[in-house]
mmCIF file of C-alpha atoms and ligand atoms in Angstrom:
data_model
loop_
_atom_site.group_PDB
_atom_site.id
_atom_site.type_symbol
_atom_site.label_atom_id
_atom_site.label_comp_id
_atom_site.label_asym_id
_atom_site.label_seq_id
_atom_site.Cartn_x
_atom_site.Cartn_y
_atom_site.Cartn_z
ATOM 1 C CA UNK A 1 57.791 166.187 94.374
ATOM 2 C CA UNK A 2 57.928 162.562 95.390
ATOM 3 C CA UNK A 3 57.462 161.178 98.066
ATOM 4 C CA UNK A 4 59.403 157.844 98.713
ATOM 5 C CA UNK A 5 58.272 154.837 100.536
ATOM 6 C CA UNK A 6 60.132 152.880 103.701
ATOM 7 C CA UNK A 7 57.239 150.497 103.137
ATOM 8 C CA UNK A 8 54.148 149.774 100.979
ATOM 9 C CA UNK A 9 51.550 147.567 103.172
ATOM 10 C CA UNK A 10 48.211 149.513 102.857
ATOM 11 C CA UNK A 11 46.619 152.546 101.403
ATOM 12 C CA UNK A 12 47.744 154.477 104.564
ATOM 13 C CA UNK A 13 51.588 154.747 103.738
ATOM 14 C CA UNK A 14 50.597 156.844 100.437
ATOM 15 C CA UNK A 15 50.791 160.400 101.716
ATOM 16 C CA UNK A 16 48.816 161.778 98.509
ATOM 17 C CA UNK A 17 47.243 159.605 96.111
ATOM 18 C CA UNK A 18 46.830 162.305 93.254
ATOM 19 C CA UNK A 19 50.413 162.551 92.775
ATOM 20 C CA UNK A 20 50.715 158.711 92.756
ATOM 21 C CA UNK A 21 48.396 158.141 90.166
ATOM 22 C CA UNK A 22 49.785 161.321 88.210
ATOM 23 C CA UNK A 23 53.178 159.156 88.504
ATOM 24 C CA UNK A 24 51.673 155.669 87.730
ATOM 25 C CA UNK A 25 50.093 157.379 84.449
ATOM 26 C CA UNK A 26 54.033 159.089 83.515
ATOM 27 C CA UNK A 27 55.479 155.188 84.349
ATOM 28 C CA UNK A 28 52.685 153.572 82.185
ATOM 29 C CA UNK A 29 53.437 155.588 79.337
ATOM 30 C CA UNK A 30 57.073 155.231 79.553
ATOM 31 C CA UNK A 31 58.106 152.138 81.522
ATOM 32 C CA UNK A 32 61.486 151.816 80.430
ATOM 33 C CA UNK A 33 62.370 156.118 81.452
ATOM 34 C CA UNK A 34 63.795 154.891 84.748
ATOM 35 C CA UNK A 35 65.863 151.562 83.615
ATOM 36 C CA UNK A 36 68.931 152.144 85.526
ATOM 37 C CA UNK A 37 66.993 153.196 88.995
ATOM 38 C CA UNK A 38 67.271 150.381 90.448
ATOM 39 C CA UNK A 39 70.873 148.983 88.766
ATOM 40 C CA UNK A 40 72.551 146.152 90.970
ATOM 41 C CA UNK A 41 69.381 146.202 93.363
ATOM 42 C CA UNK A 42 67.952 143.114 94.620
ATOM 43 C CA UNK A 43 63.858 142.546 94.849
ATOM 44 C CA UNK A 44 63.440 139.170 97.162
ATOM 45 C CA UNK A 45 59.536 137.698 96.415
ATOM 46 C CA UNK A 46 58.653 135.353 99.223
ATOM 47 C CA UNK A 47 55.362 133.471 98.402
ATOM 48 C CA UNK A 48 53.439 131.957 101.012
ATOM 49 C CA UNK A 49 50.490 131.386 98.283
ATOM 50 C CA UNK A 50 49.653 130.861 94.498
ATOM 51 C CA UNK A 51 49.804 133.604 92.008
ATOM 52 C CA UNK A 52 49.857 134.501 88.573
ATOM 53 C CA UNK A 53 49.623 138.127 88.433
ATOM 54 C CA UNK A 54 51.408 139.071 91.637
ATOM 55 C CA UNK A 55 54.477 137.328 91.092
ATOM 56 C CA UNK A 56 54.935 137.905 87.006
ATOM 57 C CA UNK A 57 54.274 141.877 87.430
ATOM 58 C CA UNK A 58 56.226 142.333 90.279
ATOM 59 C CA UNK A 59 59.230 140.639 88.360
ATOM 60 C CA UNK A 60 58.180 142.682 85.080
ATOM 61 C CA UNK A 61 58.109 145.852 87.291
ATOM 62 C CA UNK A 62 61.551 145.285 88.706
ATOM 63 C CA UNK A 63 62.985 144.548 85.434
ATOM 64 C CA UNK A 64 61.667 147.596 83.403
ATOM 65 C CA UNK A 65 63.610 149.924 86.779
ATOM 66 C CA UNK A 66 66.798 147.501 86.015
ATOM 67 C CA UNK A 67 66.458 145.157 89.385
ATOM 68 C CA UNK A 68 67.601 141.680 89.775
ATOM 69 C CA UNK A 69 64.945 139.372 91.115
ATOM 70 C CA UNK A 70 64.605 136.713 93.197
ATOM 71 C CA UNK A 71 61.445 134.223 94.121
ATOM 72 C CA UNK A 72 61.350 131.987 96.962
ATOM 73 C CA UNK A 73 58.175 129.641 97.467
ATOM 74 C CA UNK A 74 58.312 129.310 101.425
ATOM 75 C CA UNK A 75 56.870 125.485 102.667
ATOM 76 C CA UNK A 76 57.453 123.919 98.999
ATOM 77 C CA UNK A 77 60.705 125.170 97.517
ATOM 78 C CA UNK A 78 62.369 126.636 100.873
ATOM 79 C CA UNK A 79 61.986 125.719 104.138
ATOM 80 C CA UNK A 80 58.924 125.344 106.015
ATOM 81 C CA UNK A 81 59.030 128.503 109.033
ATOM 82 C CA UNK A 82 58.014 128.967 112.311
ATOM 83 C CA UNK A 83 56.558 132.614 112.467
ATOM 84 C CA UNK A 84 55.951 132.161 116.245
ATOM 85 C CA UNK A 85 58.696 133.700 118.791
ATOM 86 C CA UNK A 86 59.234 131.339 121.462
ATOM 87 C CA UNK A 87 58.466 128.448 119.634
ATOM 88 C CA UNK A 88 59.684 125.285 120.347
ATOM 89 C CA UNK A 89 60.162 123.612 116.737
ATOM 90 C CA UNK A 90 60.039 119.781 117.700
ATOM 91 C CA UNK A 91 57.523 119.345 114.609
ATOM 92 C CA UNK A 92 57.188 120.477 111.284
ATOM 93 C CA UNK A 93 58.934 124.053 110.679
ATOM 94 C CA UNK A 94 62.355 123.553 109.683
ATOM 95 C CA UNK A 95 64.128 127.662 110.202
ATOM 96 C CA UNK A 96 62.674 130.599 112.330
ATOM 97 C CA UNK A 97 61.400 133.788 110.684
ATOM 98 C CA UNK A 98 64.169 135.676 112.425
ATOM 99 C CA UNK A 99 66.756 133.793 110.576
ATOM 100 C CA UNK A 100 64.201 132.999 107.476
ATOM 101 C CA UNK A 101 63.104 137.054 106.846
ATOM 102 C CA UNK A 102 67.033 138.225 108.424
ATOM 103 C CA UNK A 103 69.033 135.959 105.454
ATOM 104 C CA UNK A 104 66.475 137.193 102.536
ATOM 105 C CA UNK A 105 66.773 140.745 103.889
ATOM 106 C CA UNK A 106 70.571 140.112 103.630
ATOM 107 C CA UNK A 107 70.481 139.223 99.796
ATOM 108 C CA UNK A 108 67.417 141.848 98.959
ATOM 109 C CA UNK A 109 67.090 145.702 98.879
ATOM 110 C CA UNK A 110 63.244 145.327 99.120
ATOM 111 C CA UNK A 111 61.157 142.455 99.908
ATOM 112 C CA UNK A 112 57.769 141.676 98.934
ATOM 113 C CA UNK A 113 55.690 138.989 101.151
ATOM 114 C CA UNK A 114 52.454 137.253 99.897
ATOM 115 C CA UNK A 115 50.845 135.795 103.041
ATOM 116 C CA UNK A 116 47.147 134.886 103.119
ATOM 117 C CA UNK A 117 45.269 135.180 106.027
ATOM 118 C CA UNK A 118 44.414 131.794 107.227
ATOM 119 C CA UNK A 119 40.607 132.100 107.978
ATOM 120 C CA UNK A 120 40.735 130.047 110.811
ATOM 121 C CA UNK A 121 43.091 132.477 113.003
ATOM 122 C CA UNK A 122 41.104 135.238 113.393
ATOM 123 C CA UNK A 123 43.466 136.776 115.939
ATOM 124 C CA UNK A 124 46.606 135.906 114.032
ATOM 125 C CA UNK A 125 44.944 137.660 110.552
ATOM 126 C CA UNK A 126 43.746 140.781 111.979
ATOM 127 C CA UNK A 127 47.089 141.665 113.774
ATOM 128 C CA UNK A 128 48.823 140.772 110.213
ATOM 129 C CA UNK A 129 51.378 138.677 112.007
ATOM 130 C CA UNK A 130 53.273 136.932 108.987
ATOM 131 C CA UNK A 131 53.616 140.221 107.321
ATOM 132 C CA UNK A 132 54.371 142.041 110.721
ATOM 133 C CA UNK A 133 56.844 139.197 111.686
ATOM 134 C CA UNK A 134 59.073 139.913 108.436
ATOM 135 C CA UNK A 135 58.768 143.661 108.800
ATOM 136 C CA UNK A 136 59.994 143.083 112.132
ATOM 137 C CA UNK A 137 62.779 140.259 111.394
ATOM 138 C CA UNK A 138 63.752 141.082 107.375
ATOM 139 C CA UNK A 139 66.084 144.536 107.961
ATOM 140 C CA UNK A 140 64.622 146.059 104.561
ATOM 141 C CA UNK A 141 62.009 147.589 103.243
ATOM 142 C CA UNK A 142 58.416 146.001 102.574
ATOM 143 C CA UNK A 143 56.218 145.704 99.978
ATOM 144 C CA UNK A 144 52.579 144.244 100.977
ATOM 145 C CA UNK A 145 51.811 141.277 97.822
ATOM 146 C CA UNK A 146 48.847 140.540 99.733
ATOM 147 C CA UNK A 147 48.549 140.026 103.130
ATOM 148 C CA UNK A 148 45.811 138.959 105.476
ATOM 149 C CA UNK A 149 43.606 142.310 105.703
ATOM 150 C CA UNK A 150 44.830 144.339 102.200
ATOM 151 C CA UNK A 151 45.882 143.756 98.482
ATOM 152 C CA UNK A 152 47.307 147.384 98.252
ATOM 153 C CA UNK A 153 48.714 146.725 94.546
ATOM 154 C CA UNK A 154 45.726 145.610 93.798
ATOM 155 C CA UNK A 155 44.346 147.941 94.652
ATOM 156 C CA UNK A 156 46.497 150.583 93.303
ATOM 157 C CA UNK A 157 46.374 148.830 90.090
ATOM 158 C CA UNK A 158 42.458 149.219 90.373
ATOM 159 C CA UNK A 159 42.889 152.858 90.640
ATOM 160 C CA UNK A 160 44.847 153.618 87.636
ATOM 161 C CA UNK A 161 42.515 151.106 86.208
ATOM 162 C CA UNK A 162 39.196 153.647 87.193
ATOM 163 C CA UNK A 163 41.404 156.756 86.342
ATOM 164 C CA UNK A 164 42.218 155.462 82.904
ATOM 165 C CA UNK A 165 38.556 155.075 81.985
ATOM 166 C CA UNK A 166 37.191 158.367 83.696
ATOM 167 C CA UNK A 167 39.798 160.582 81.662
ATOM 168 C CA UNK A 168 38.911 158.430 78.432
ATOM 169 C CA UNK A 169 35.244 158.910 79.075
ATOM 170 C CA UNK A 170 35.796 162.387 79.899
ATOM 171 C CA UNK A 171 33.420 161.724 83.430
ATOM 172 C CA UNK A 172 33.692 165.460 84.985
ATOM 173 C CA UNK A 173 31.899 164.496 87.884
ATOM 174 C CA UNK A 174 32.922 161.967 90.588
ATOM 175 C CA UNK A 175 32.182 157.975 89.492
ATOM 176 C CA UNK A 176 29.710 155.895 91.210
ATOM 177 C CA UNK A 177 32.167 152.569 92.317
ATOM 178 C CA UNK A 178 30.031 149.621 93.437
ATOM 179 C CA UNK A 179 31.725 147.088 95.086
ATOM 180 C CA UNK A 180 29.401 143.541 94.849
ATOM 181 C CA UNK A 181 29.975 140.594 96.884
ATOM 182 C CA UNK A 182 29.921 137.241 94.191
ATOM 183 C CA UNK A 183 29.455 134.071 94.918
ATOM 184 C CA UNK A 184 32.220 131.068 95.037
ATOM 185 C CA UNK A 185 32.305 127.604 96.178
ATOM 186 C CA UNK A 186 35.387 128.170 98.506
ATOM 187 C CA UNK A 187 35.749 130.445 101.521
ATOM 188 C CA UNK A 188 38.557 133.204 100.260
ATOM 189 C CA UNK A 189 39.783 135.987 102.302
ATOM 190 C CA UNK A 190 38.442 139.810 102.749
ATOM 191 C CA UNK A 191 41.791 141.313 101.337
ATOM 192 C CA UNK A 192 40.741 142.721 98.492
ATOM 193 C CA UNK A 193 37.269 144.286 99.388
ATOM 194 C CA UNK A 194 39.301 145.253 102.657
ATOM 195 C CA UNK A 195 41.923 147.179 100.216
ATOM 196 C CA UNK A 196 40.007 148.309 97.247
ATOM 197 C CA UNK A 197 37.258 149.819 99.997
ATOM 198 C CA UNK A 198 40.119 151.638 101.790
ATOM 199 C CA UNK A 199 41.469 152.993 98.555
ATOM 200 C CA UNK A 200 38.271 154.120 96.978
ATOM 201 C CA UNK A 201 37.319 155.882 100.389
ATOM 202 C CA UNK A 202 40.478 158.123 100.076
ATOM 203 C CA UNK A 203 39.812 158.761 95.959
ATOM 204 C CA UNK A 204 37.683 161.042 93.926
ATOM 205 C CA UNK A 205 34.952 158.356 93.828
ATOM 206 C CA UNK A 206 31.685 157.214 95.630
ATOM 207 C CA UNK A 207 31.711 154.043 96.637
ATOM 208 C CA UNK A 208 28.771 151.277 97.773
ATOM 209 C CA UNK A 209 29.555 147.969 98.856
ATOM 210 C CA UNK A 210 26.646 145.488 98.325
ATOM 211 C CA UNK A 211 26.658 141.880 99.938
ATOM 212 C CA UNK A 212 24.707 139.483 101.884
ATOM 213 C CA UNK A 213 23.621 139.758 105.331
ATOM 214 C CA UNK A 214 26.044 138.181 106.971
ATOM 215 C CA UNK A 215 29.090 139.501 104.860
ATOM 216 C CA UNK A 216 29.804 142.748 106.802
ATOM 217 C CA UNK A 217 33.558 143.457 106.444
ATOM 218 C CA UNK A 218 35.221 145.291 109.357
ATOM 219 C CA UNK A 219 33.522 148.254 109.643
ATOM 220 C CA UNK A 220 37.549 150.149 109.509
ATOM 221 C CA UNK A 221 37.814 149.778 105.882
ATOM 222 C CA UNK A 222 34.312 150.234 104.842
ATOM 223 C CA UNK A 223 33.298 153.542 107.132
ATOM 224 C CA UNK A 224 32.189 156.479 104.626
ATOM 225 C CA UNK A 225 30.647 153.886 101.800
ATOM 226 C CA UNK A 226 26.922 153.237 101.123
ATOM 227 C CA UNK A 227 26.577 149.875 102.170
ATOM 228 C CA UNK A 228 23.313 147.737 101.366
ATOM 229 C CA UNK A 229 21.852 144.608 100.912
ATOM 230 C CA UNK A 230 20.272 144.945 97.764
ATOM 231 C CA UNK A 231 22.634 143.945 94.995
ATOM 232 C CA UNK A 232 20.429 145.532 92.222
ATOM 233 C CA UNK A 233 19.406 148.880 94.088
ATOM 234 C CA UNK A 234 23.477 149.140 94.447
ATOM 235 C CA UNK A 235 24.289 148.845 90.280
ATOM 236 C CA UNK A 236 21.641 151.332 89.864
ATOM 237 C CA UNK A 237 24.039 154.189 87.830
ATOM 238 C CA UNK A 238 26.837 152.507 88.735
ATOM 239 C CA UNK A 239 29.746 154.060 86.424
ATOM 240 C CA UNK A 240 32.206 150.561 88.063
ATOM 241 C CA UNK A 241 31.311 147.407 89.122
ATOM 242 C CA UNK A 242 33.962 145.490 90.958
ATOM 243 C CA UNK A 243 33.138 142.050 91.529
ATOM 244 C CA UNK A 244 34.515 139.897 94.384
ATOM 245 C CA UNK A 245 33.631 137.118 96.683
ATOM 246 C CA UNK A 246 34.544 137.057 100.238
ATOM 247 C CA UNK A 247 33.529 134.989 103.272
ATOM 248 C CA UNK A 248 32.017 136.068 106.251
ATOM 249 C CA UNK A 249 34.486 138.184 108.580
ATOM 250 C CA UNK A 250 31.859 139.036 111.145
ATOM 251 C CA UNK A 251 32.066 136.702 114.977
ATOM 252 C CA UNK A 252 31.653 133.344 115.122
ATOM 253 C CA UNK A 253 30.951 132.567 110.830
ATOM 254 C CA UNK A 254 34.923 134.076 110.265
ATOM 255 C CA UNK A 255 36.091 132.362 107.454
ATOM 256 C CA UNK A 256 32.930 130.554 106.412
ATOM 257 C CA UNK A 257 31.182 130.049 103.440
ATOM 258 C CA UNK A 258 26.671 131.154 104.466
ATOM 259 C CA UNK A 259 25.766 131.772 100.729
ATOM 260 C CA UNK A 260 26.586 130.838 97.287
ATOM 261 C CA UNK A 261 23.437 132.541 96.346
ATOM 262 C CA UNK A 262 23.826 132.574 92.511
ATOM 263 C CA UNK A 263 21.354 135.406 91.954
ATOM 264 C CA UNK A 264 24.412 137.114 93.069
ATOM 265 C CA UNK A 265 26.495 136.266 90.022
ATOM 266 C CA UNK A 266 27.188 139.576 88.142
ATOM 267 C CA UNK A 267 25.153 138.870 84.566
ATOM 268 C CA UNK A 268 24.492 141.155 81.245
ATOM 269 C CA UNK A 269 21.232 141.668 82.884
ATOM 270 C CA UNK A 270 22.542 143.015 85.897
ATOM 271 C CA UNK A 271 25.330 145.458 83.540
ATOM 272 C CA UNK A 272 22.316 146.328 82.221
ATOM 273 C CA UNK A 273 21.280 148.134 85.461
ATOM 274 C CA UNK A 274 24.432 150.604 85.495
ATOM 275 C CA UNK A 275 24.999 153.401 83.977
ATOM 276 C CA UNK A 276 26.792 151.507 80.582
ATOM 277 C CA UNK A 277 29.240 150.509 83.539
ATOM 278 C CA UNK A 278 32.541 148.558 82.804
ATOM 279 C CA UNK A 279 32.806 145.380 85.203
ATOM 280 C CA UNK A 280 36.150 144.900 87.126
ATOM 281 C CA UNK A 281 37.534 141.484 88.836
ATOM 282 C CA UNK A 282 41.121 141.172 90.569
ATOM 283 C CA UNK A 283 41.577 137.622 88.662
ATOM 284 C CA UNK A 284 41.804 134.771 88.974
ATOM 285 C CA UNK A 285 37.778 134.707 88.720
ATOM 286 C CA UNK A 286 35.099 131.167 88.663
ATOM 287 C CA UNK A 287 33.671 132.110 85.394
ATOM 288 C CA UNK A 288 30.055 131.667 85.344
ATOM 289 C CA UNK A 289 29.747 131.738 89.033
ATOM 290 C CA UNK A 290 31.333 134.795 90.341
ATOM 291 C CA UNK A 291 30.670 136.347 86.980
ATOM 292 C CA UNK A 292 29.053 135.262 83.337
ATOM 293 C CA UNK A 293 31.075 134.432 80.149
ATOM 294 C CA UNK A 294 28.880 137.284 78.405
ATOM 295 C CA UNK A 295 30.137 139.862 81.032
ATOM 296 C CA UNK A 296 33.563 138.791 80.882
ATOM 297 C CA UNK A 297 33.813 138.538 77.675
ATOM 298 C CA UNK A 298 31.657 141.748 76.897
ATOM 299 C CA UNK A 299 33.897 145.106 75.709
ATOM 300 C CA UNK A 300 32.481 146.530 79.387
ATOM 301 C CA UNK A 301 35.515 144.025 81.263
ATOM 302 C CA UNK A 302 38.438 145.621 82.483
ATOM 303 C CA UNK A 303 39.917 142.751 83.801
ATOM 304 C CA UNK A 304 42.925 142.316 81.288
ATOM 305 C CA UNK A 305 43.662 146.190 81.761
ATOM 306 C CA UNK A 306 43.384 145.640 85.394
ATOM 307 C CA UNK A 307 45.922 142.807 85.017
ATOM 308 C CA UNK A 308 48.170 145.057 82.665
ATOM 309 C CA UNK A 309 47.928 148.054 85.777
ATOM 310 C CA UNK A 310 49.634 145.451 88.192
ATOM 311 C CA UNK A 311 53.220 146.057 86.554
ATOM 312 C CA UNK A 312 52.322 149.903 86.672
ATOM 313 C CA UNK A 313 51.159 149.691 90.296
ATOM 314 C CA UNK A 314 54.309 147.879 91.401
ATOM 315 C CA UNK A 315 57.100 149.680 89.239
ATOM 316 C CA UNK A 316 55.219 152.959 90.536
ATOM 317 C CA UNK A 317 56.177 152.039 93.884
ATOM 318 C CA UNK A 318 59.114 150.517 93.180
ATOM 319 C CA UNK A 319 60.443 153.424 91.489
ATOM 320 C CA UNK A 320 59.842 155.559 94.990
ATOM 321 C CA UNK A 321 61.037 153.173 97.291
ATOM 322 C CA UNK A 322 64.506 153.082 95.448
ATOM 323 C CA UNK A 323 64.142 156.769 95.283
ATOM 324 C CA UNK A 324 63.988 157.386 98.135
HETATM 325 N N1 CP B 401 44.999 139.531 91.541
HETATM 326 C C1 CP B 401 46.026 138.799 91.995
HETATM 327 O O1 CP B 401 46.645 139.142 93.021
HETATM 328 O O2 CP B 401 46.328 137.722 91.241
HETATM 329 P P1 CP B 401 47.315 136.552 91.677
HETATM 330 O O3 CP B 401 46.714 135.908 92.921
HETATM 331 O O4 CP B 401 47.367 135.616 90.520
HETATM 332 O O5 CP B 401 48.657 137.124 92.004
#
């Protein structure tokens, strides 16, 4: 029986995840069974930040259930807004979120909202206030496209991804996930080792998270995983290795950049560790820093399938929101 969704901002609005991936697996293998689900709906995109992937599958996803879409790049293409009640605007933001998130809510049926955390407002990231200010201002339902703590599509997208493999390998008994910090020349946000950790706690996996000292992620999304310093104890058997860099979330260092420790770089000699593991990235990746061409381009990468599992992630939840 489904379940439908009011919202879909993090792992914890997914009452069950078996039944979600059951669905995501019946929507992958017919994406075009539910074309007239969403007839003369609206999906508003509002972009605070670059993507490929987020904004083509998300459009693709709509499409297949029979949604109209519409993409609005805030700060380049639309107006610049002020997400701060109370705010006097003598300066640069042009319209207030309450008008900004209350007009796109008025032309939309769902909305999704990409918005970064800033890594310089610790305060302002943790508390998820862009996201938070159009759930509070918009009038219809959210869905999460990344936001400052979690990637949940992503994330979602990761899990079918795992799933896939396990039932193709025929693995009986519960997969050994490693999550490895990677190293990158600019300081990116926790989102996705936030999300995939969260998801991965609640699945039919074990999960270790390996990364520098100094790279702790809030304990809340990582509580229940091995964690470790030691990047090649962690690949040790490891069934999936899901590469990512992050900066440092922990006190004073938020945001920063203390390593780029390229003995961190996922290589075939480190694949060669795991137990014939497949390597997984969210994309986009730095290749040859983050990870080598010969993983990447090795038959163990999952990245394109990944990729392919965003338009099944989002047309999953899609197809339950308009459900409901
Ligand atoms: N993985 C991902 O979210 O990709 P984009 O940033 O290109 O959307």
């Amino acid at each position: 029986m489904n379940s439908g969704f009011t919202a879909f901002t993090s792992v914890h609005d997914v009452p069950d995840l078996a039944p979600l991936l059951e669905e995501a697996l019946r929507v992958k293998a017919s994406p075009l069974a539910w074309s007239d689900i969403g007839k003369h709906k609206t999906l508003g995109l509002v972009f605070f930040n670059s993507s490929l992937r987020t904004r083509l599958s998300s459009q693709k996803a709509a499409w297949n259930l029979g949604m109209h879409t519409m993409v609005v790049n805030v700060g380049t293409e639309s107006w610049k807004l002020e997400m701060h009640d109370g705010a006097i605007m003598d300066s640069d933001t042009v319209e207030h979120v309450k008008e900004g998130a209350a007009v796109i809510g008025a032309y939309s049926d769902i909305i999704g909202v990409r918005a970064f955390a800033s890594l310089t407002d610790k305060v302002a990231d943790t508390s998820e206030h862009t996201l938070s200010q159009f759930q509070r201002y918009a009038g219809k339902p959210i869905v999460s496209l990344e936001s400052a703590l979690r990637h949940p599509l992503q994330s979602f997208a990761d899990l079918i991804t795992i799933e896939e493999i396990r039932r193709l390998a025929n693995i009986q008994r519960r997969p050994k996930v490693v999550l490895t910090w990677a190293p990158h020349p600019k300081a990116l946000p926790q989102a996705v080792p936030n999300s995939f950790a969260e998801w991965m706690l609640k699945a039919d996996v074990d999960l270790t998270i390996a990364h520098p000292e100094g790279y702790e992620l809030d304990e809340a999304f990582t509580r229940g995983a091995v964690l470790t310093h030691n990047q090649d104890e962690a690949l040790q058997g490891a069934d999936f290795v899901y590469a990512k860099n992050w900066s440092a979330f922990l006190g004073d260092s938020y945001g920063r950049v203390l390593t780029r420790d390229a003995s961190w770089t996922i290589t075939a000699a480190k694949m060669r560790l795991t137990n014939d593991g497949k390597f997984m990235h969210c994309l986009p990746t730095r290749r040859n820093v983050e990870v080598a061409d010969e993983v990447l381009d090795s038959a163990s990468s999952l990245v394109i399938q990944q990729a392919e599992n965003r338009v099944v992630a989002a047309q999953t939840v899609l197809k339950r929101m308009l459900d409901k």
